[in-house]
CSV table of C-alpha atoms and ligand atoms in Angstrom, one decimal:
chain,number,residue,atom,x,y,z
A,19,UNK,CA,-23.7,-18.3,-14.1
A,20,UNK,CA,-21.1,-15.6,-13.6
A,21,UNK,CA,-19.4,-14.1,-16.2
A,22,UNK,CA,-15.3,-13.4,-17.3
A,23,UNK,CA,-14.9,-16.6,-14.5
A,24,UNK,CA,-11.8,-17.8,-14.5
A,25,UNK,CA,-12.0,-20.4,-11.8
A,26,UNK,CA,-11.4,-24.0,-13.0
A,27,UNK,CA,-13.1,-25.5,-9.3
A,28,UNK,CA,-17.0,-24.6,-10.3
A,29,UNK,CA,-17.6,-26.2,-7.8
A,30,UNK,CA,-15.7,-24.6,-5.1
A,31,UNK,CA,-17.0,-21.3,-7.2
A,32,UNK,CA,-20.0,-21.9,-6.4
A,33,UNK,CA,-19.4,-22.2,-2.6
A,34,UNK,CA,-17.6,-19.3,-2.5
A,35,UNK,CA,-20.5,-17.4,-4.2
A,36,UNK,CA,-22.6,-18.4,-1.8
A,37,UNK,CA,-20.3,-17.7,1.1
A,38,UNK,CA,-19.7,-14.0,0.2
A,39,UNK,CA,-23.1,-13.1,0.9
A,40,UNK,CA,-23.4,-14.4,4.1
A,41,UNK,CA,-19.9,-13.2,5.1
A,42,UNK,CA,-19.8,-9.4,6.0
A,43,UNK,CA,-15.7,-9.3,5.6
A,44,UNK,CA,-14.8,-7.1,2.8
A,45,UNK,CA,-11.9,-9.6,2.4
A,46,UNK,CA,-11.7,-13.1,4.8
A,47,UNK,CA,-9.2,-16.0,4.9
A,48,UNK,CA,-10.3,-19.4,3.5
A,49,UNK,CA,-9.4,-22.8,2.6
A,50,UNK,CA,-8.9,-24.9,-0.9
A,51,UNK,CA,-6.9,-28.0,-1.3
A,52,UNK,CA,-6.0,-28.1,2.5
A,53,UNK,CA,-4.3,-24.7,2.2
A,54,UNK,CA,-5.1,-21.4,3.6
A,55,UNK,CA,-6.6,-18.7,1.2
A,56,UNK,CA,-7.9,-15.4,0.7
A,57,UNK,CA,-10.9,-14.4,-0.4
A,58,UNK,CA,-11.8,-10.7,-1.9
A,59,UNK,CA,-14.8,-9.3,-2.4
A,60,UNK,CA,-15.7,-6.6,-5.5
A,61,UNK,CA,-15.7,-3.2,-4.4
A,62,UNK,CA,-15.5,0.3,-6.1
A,63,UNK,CA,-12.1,2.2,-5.4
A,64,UNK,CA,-13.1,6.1,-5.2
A,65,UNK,CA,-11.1,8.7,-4.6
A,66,UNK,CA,-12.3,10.4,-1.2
A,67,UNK,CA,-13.1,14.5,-2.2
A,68,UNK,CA,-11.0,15.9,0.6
A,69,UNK,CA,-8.2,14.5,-1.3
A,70,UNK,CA,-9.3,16.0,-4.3
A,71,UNK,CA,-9.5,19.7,-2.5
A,72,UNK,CA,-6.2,19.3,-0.8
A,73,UNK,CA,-4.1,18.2,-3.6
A,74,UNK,CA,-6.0,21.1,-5.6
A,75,UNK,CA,-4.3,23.9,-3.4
A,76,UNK,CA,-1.2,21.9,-2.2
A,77,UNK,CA,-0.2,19.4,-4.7
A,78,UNK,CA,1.2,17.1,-2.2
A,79,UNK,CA,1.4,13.7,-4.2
A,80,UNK,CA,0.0,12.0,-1.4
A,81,UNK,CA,-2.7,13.4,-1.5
A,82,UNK,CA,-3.4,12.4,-5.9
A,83,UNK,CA,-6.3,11.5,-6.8
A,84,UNK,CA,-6.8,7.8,-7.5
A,85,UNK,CA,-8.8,7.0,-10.2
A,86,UNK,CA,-12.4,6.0,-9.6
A,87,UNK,CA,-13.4,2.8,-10.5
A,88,UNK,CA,-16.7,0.8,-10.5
A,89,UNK,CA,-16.1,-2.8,-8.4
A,90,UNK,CA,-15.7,-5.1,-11.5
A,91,UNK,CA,-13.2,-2.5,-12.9
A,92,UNK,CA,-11.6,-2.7,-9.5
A,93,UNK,CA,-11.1,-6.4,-9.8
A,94,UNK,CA,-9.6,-7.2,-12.9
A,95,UNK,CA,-7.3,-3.9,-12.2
A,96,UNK,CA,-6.2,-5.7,-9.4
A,97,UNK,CA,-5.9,-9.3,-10.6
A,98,UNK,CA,-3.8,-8.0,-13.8
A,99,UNK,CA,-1.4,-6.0,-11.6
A,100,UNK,CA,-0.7,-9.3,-9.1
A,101,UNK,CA,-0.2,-11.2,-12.1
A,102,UNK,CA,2.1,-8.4,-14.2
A,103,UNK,CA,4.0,-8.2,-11.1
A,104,UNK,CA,4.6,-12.1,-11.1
A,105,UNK,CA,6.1,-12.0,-14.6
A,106,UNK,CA,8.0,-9.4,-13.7
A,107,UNK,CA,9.3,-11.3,-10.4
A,108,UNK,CA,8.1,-9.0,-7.9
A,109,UNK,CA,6.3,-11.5,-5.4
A,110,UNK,CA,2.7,-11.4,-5.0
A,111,UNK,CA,0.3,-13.9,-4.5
A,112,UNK,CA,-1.4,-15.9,-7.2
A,113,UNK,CA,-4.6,-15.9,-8.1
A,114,UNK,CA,-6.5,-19.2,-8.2
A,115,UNK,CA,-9.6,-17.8,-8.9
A,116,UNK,CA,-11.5,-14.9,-10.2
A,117,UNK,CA,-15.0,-13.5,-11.5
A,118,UNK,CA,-16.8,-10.3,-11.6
A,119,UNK,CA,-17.7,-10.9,-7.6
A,120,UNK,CA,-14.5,-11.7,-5.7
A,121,UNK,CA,-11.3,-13.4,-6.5
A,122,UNK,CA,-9.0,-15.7,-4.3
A,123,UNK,CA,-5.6,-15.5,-3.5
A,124,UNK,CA,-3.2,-18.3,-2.6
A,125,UNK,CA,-2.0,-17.2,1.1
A,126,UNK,CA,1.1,-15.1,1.1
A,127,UNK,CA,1.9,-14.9,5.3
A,128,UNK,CA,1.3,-13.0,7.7
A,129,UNK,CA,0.9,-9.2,7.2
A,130,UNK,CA,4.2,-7.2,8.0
A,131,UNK,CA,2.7,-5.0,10.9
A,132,UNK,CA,2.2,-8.0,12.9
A,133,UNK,CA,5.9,-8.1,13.1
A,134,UNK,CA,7.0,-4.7,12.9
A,135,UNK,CA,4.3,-3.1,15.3
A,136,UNK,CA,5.0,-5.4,18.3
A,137,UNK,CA,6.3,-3.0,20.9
A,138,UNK,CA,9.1,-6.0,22.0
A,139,UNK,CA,10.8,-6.0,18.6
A,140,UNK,CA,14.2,-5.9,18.9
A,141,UNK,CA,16.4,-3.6,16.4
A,142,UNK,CA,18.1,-6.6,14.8
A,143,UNK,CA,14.4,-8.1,13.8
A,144,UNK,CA,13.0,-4.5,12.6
A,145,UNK,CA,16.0,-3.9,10.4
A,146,UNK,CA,15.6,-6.9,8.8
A,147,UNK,CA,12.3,-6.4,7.7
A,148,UNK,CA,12.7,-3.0,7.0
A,149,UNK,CA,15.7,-4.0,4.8
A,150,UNK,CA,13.8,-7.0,2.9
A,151,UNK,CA,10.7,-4.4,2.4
A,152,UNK,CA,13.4,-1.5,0.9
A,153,UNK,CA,14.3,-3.7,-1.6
A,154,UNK,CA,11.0,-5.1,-2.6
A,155,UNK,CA,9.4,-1.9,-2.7
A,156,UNK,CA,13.5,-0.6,-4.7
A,157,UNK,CA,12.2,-3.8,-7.0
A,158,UNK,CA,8.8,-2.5,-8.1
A,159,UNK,CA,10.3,0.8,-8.7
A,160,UNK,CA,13.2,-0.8,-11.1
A,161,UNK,CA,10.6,-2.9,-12.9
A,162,UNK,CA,8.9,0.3,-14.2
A,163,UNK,CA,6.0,-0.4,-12.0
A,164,UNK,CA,4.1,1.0,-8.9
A,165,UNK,CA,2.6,-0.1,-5.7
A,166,UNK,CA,-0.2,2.4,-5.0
A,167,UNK,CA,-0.6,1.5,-1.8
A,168,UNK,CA,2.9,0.8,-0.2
A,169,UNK,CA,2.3,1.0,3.7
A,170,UNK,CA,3.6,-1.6,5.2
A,171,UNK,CA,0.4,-3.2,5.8
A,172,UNK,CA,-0.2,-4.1,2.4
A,173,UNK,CA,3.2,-6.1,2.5
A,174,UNK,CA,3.5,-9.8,3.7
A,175,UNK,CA,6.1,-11.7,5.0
A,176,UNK,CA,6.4,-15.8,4.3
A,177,UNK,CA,9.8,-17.7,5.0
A,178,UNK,CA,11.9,-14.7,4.4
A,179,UNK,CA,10.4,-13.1,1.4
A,180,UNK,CA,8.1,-10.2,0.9
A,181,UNK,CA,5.2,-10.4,-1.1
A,182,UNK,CA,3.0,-7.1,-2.2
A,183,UNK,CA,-0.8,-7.3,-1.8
A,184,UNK,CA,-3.6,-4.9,-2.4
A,185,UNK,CA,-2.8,-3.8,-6.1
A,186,UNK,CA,-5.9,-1.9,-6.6
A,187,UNK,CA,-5.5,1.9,-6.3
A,188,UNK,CA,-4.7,3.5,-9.9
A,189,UNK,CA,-4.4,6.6,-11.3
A,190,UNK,CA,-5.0,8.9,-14.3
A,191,UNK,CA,-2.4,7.6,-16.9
A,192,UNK,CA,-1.0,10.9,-17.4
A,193,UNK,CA,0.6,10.6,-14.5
A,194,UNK,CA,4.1,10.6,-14.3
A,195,UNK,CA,6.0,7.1,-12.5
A,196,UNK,CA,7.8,9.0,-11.0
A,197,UNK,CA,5.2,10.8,-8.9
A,198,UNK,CA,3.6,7.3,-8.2
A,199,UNK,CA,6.5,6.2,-6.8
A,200,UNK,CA,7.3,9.2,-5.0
A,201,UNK,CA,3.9,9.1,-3.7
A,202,UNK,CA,4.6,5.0,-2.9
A,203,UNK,CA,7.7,6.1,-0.6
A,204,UNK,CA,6.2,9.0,1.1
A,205,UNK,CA,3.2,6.4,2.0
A,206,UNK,CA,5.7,3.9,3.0
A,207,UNK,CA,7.6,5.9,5.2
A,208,UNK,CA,4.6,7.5,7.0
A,209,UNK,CA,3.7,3.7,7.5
A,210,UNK,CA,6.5,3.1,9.4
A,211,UNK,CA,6.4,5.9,11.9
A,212,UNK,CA,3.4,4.5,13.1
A,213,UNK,CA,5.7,1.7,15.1
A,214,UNK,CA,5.9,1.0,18.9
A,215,UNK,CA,9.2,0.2,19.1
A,216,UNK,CA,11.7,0.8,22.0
A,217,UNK,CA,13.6,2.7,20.0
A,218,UNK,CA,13.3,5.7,17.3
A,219,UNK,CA,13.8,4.3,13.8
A,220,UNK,CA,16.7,6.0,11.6
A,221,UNK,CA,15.0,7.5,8.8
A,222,UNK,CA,18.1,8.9,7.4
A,223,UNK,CA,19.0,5.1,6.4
A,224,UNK,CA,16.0,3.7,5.3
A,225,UNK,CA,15.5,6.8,3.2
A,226,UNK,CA,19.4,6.6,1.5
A,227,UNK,CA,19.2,2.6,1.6
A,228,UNK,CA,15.9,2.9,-1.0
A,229,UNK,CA,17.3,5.7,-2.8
A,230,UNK,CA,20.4,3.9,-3.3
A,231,UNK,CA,19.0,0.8,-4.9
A,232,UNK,CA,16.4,2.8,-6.9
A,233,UNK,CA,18.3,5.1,-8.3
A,234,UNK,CA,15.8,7.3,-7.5
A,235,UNK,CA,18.1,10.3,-6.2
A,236,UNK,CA,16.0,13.1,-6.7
A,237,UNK,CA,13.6,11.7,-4.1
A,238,UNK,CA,15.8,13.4,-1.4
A,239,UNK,CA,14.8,17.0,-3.5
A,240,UNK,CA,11.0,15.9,-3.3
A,241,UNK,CA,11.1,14.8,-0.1
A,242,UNK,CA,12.9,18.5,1.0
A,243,UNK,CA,10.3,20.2,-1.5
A,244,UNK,CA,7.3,18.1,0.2
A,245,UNK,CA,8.6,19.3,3.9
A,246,UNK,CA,8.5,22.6,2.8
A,247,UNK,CA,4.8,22.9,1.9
A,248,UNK,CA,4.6,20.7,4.6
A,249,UNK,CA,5.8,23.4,7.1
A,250,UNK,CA,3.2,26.2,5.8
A,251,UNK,CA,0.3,23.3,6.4
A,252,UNK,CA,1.9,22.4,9.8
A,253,UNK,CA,1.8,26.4,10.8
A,254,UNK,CA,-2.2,26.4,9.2
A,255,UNK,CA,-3.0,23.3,11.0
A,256,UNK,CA,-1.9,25.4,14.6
A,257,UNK,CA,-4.6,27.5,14.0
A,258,UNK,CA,-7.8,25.8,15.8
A,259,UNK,CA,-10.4,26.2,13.4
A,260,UNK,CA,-7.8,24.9,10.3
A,261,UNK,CA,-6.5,22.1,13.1
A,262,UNK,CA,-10.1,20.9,12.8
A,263,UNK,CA,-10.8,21.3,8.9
A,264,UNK,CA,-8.2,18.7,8.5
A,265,UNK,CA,-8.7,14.9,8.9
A,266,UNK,CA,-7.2,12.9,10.7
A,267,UNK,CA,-4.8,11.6,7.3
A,268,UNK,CA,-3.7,14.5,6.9
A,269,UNK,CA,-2.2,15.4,10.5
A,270,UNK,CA,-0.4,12.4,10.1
A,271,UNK,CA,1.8,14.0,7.6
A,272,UNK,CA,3.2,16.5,10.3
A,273,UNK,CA,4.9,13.6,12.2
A,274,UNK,CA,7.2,12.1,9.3
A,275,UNK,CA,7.5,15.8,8.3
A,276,UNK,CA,9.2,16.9,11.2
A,277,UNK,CA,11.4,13.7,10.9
A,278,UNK,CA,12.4,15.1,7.0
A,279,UNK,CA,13.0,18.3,8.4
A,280,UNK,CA,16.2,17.0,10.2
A,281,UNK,CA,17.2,15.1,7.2
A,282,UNK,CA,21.0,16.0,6.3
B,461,ATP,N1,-2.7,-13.2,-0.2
B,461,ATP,C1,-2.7,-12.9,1.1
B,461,ATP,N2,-1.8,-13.5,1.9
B,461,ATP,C2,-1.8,-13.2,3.2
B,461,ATP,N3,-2.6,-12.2,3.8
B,461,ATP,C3,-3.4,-11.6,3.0
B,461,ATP,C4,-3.5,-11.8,1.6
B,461,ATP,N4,-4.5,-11.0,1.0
B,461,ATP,C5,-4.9,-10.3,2.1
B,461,ATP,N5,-4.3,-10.6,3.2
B,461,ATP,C6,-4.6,-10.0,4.6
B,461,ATP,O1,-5.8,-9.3,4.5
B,461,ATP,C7,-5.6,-7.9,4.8
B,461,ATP,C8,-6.5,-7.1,3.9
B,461,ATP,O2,-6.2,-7.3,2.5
B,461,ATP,P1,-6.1,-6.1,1.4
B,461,ATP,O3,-5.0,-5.2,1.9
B,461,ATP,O4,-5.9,-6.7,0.1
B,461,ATP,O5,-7.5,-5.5,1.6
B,461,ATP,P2,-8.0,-4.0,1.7
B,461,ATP,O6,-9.4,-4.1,2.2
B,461,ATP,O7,-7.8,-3.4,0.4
B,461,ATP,O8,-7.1,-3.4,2.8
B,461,ATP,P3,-6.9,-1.8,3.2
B,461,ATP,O9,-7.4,-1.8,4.6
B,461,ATP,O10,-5.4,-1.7,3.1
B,461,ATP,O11,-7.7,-1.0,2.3
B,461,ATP,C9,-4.1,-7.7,4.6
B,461,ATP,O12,-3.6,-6.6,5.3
B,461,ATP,C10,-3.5,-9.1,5.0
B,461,ATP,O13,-3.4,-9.1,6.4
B,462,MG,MG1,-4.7,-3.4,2.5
């Protein structure tokens, strides 16, 4: 039998360890006791080498290395964050299950972006969530703690709260918070250009509406410091042959960085 299990339901164990190798989802919803709930497989987390290169030359923090880890690793990484973040009272979902092969989540929603990206969302309903999201993500920061993957994708929504998900990117522990959170907002907002709304979103707010309730005021320096490097890369990344060196993730980068640039 498995080891490290901490399922109480062997039974249901059992079915689910059977079920994961038929199923080809990575991660798949579920049910247990009549309720809906997630299922996630083990998997390495490894830091892709492009990111390793860029980061070398332009130490953007998006770009940081995360810290390679084998799939085992990954999961009890990620099953000690959900439940640190719990004490701590940052929502996330609990954990009714896990071994060295998957764990299972109690359901937490539905994923932001199916709110936030529908093209007919009216400003009153983006704010809101954009508002409830600041101050989770203002939350995590205050406790001391990261996200590691904060685009809005990786938040849910349930009955007016947000809950975080997908804990499972870490880094070296040298590291400085500060950095990972930096890094956490830069992914956030870049998350949220990516919307099809009728209208543009004010960046200018969301950015002073975290910083205020983080109290993380030299953000606005960073964030002027990362447009900067931004704006030699953006000039590089006109030239063809550069233009097609880069990936795709990191032309992304040019669209929030043009929004920064008009920051006041
Ligand atoms: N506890 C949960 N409650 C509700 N939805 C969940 C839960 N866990 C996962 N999901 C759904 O499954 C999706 C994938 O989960 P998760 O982000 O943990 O996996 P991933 O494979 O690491 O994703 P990514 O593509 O971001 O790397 C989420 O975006 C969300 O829609
Ligand atoms: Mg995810």
């Amino acid at each position: 039998m498995n080891n490290n299990s901490t399922f109480i339901d062997k039974e249901y164990e059992n079915i689910l360890q059977n079920e994961i190798k038929e199923n080809k989802k990575e991660i798949f919803s579920s049910r247990y006791k009549e309720k809906k709930v997630w299922v996630k497989k083990a998997r390495a987390t490894l830091s892709l080498k492009s990111h390793r290169i860029y980061y070398k030359i332009f130490s953007i923090e998006i770009l940081l290395e995360v810290e390679n880890k084998n799939a085992r690793q990954t999961i009890l990484y990620e099953t000690n964050k959900l439940n640190k973040f719990r004490t701590l009272g940052i929502n996330s979902p609990k954990i009714i299950g896990r071994n060295e092969d998957f764990f299972v989540l109690e359901d937490c929603g539905k994923n932001i972006n199916s709110y936030i990206r529908k093209r007919d969302i009216t400003k009153n309903k983006m704010y809101y969530f954009i508002n409830k999201l600041i101050s989770h993500l203002a939350n995590i920061h205050n406790c001391d703690q990261f996200h590691g993957g904060a685009q809005a994708r990786n938040f849910t929504y349930n009955d007016g709260v947000i809950f975080s998900i997908d804990l499972e990117e870490s880094f070296n522990e040298n590291i400085d918070l500060k950095i990972l959170q930096f890094r956490d907002f830069v992914l956030f907002l870049l998350s949220l250009t990516k919307t099809r709304a009728s209208f543009e979103l004010d960046f200018q707010y969301i950015i002073y509406t975290y910083i205020n309730l983080s109290n993380n005021h030299d953000f606005i320096n960073r964030l002027q410091l990362m447009s900067k490097k931004m704006s030699f890369l953006t000039s590089l990344s006109e030239v063809g042959f550069i233009n097609k060196f880069l990936g795709r993730d990191v032309k992304i980068f040019f669209k929030l960085f043009k929004i920064l640039k008009d920051l006041k």
